[in-house]
XYZ file of C-alpha atoms in Angstrom:
324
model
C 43.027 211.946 62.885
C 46.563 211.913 64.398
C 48.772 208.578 63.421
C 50.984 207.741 66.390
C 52.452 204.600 65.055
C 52.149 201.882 62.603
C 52.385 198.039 62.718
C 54.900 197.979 59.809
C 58.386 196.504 60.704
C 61.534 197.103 58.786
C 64.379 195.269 58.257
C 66.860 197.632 58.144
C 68.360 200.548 60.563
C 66.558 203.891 58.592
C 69.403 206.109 59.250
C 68.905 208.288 56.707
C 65.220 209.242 58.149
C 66.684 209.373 61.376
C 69.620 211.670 60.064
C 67.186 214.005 58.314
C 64.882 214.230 61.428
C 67.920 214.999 63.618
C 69.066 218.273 61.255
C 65.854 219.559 61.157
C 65.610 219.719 65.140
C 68.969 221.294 65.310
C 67.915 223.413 62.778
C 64.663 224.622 64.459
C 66.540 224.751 67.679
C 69.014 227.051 65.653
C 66.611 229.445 64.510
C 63.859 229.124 67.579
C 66.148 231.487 69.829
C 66.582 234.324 67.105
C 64.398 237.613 67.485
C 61.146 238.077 65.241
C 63.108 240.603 63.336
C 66.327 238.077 62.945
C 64.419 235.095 62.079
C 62.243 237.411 59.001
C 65.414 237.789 57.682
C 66.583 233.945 58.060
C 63.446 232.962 56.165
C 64.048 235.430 53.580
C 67.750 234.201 52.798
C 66.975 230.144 52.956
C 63.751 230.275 52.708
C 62.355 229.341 48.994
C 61.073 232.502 46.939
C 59.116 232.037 43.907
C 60.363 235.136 42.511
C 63.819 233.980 42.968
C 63.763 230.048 41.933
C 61.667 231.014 38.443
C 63.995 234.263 37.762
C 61.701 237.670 38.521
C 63.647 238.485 41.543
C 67.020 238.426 42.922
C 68.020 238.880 46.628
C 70.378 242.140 46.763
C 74.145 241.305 46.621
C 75.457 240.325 50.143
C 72.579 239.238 51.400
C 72.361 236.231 49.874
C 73.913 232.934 51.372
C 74.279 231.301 48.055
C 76.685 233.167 45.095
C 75.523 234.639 41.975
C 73.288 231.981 40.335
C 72.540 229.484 42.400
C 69.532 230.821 44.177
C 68.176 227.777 43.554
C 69.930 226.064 46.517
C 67.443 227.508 48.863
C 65.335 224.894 47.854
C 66.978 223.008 49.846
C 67.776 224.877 52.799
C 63.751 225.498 52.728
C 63.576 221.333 53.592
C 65.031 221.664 56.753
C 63.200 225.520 58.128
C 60.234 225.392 60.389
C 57.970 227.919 61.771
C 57.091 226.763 64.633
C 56.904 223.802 67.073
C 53.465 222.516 66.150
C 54.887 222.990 62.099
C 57.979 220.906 63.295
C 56.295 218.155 65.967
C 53.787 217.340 63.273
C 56.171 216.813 60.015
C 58.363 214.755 62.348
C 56.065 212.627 63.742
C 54.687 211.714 60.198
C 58.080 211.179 58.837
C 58.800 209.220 62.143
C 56.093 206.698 61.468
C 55.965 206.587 57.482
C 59.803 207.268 56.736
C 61.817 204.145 57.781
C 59.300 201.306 55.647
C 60.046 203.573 52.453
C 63.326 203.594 53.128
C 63.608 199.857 53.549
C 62.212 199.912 50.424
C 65.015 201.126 48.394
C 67.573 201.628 50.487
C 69.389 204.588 52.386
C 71.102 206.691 49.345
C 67.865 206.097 47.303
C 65.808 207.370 49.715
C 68.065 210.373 50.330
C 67.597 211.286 46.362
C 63.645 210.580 46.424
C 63.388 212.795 49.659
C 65.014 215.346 48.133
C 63.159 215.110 44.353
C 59.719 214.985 45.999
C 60.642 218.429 48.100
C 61.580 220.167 45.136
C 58.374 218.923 43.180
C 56.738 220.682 46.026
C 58.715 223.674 45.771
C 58.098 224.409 42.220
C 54.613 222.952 42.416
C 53.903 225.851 45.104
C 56.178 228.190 42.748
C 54.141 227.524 39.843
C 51.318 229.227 41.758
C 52.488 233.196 41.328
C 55.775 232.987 39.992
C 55.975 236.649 41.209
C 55.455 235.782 44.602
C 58.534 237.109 47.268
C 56.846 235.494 49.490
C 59.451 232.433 51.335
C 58.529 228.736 51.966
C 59.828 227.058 54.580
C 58.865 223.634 55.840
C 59.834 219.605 55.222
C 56.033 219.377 54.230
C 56.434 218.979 50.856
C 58.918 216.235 50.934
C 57.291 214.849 53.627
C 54.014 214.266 51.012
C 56.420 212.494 48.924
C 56.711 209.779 51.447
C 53.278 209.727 52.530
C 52.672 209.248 49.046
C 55.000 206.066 48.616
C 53.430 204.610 51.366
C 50.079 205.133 50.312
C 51.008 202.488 47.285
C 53.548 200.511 49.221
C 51.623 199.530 52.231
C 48.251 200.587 51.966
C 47.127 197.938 54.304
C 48.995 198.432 57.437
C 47.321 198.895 60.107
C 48.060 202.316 61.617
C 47.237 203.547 65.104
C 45.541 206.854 65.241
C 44.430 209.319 67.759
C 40.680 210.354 66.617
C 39.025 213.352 67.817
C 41.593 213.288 70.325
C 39.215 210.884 72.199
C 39.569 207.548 70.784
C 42.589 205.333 69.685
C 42.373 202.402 67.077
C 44.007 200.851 64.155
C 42.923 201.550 60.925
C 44.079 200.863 57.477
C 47.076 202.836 55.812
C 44.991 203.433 53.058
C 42.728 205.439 54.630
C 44.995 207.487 56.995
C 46.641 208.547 53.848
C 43.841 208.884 52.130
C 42.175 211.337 54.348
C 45.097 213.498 54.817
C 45.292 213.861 50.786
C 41.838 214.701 50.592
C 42.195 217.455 53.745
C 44.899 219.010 51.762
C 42.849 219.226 48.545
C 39.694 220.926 50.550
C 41.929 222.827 52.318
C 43.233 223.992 49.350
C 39.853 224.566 47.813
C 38.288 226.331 50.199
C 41.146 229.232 51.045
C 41.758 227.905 54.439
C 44.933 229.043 56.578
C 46.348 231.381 53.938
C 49.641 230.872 55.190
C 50.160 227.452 54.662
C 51.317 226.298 51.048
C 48.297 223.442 50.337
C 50.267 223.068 46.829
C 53.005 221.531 47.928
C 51.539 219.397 49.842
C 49.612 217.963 46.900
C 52.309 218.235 44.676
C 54.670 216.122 46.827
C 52.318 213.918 48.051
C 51.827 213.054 43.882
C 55.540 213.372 42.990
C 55.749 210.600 45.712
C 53.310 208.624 43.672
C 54.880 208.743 40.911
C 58.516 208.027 41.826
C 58.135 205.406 44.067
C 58.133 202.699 41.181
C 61.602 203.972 39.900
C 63.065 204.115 43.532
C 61.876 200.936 44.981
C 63.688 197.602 44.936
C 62.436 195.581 42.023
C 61.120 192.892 44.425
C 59.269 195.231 46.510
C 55.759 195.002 45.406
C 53.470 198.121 44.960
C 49.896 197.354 46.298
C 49.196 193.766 47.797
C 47.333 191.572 45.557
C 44.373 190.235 48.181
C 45.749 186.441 48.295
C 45.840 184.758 51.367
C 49.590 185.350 51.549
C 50.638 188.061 54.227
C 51.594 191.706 52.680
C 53.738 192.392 55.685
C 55.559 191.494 58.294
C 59.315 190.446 58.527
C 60.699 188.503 55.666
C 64.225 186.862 56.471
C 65.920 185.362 53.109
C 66.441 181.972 53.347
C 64.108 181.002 56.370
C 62.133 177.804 55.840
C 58.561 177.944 56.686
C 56.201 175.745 58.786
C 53.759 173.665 57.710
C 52.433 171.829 54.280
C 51.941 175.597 52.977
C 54.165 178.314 52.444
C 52.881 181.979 53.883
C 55.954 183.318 51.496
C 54.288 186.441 49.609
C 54.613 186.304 45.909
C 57.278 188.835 45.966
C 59.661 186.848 48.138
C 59.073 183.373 46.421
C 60.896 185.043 43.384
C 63.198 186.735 45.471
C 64.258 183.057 46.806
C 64.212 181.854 43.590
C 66.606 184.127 41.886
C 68.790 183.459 45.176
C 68.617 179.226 44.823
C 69.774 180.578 40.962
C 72.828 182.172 41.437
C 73.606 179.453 43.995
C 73.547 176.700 41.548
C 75.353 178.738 39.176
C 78.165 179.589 42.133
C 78.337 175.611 42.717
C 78.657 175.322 39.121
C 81.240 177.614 38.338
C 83.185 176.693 41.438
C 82.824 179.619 43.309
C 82.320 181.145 46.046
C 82.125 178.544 49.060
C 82.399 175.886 46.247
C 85.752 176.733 45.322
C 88.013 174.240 43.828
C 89.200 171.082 45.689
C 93.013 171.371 47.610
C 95.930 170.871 45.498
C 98.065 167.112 46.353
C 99.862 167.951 49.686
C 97.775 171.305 50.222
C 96.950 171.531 53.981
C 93.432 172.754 54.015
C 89.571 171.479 54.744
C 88.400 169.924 51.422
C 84.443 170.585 53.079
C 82.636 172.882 50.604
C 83.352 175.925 53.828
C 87.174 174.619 53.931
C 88.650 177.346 51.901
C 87.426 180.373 54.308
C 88.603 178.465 57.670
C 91.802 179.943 58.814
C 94.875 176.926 58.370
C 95.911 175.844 61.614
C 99.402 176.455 62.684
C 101.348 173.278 63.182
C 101.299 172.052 66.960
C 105.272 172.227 68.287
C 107.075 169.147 68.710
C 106.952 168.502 72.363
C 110.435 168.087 73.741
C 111.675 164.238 75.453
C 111.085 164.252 79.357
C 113.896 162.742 81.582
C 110.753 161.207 83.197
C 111.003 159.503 86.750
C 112.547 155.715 86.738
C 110.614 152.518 86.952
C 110.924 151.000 90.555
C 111.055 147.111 90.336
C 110.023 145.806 94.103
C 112.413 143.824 95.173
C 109.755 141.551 97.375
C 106.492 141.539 95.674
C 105.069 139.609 99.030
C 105.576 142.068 101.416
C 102.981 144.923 102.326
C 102.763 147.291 99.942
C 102.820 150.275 101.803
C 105.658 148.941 104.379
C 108.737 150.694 102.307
């Protein structure tokens, strides 16, 4: 079940998703060139090493990027390493489609922070494993589960469009899209499959995600959609009046408006804002509530007295006029 796109819109620009997607191609592109000997030793210095994060291990002085102590900083650098194009397409198409609605939902330097917790959940989820291991991770797959896992309680009902059995297409719910992917990792997981791959962090993000999403998300973002008839998504513009006898405003945004039609009144009460204080006597200005933010307009210059051309007074009003 491959997700190609979702049904979600967003009202803002994700620039932060499309920052982090943009690194991590550069960085792949970086790296893809190097020899198989080369790129062994790339993993090894930004790759994340159990050994090394939880203190059983040290890499040997100089070879190191990072200085004495702060090993740990590889957890980082591990966010942005891939193994392959397959490892890379497939993290980036997932944060592609899922990445941009989470970040609407709390913002751009939020969502920077939350990327960044959920990977290193991941990381020491994986870690926690063999704490001995020497053994680098590389990959944006934990993180990545961090957002999947926001999703999965933000919008479990969009509709997402998947590629099934790489024969049919339809839309199914977020919910189960998700879902499904979770449970994959768990059996995965379970079973021993593709030793290489660390199924931990996966499930560790993926829950860290879960769990942080109601500390990251704007307060009037709502967490799983009720069931009333109101729409869960779609675009919401502040302020827009709706059609009909009844209001299709979810729950969420009627308090939203509310708290807005609030501080208004209190704005218009204080004199504030657009309702600023009438002119002063003589003060040249619009006294309309939007007066004080119009530019004053410069006085118009005197114009100057013509010389003007001469009444002519016809001497014999009876003749032709044109006969001069």
């Amino acid at each position: 079940m491959l997700p190609i796109k979702d049904n979600n819109p967003t009202t803002i620009t994700p620039w932060v998703t499309y920052a982090i997607i943009a690194i991590n191609v550069v960085v792949f592109l970086g790296t893809v060139t190097l020899d198989p000997r080369a790129a062994t030793l790339v993993n090894l210095q930004y790759g994340a090493i159990p050994a090394v994060l939880f203190g059983h291990a040290e890499l040997p002085p100089g070879f190191s990027p990072f200085p004495a102590g702060f090993g740990f900083l590889s957890i980082f650098s591990a966010m942005f390493m891939h193994g392959g194009w397959m490892h890379l397409g497939g993290n980036m198409l997932y944060l592609w489609i899922f990445g941009n609605n989470v970040e609407d939902s709390m913002g751009h330097f939020r969502f920077l922070i939350f990327y960044l917790a959920c990977g290193v959940a991941a990381a020491l989820g994986h870690g926690l494993l063999d704490t001995q291991s020497e053994i680098p991770m590389i990959g944006a797959s934990g993180a990545l589960a961090g957002v999947l896992g926001a999703y999965f309680l933000l919008y479990p009902k969009a509709r997402v469009l998947v590629w099934f059995f790489w024969v049919f297409v339809f839309y199914v719910p977020a919910v189960v899209v998700l879902g499904f992917w979770f449970i994959t990792q768990v059996i995965n997981f379970g079973s021993g499959a593709g030793g290489g791959i660390a199924w931990v962090a996966h499930i560790a993000g993926f829950l860290a995600g879960v769990a942080l999403i109601p500390l990251f998300k704007h307060r009037n973002v709502p967490l799983w959609h009720d069931g009333s008839p109101a729409p869960a998504f779609g675009i919401y513009r502040p302020g827009r009046k709706t059609r009909g006898a009844t209001s299709n405003i979810p729950p969420w945004a009627a308090a939203y408006e509310a708290e807005r039609a609030a501080k208004r009144a209190n704005m218009r009460r204080d004199q504030r804002g657009p309702w600023g204080k009438e002119r002063k006597e003589g003060e040249e200005r619009d006294s309309s509530p939007w007066g004080r933010y119009q530019p004053k307009s410069a006085p118009k210059p005197k114009s100057k007295p013509s010389v003007g051309v001469p009444k002519v007074v016809r001497l014999h009003p009876d003749r032709n006029k044109d006969d001069t």
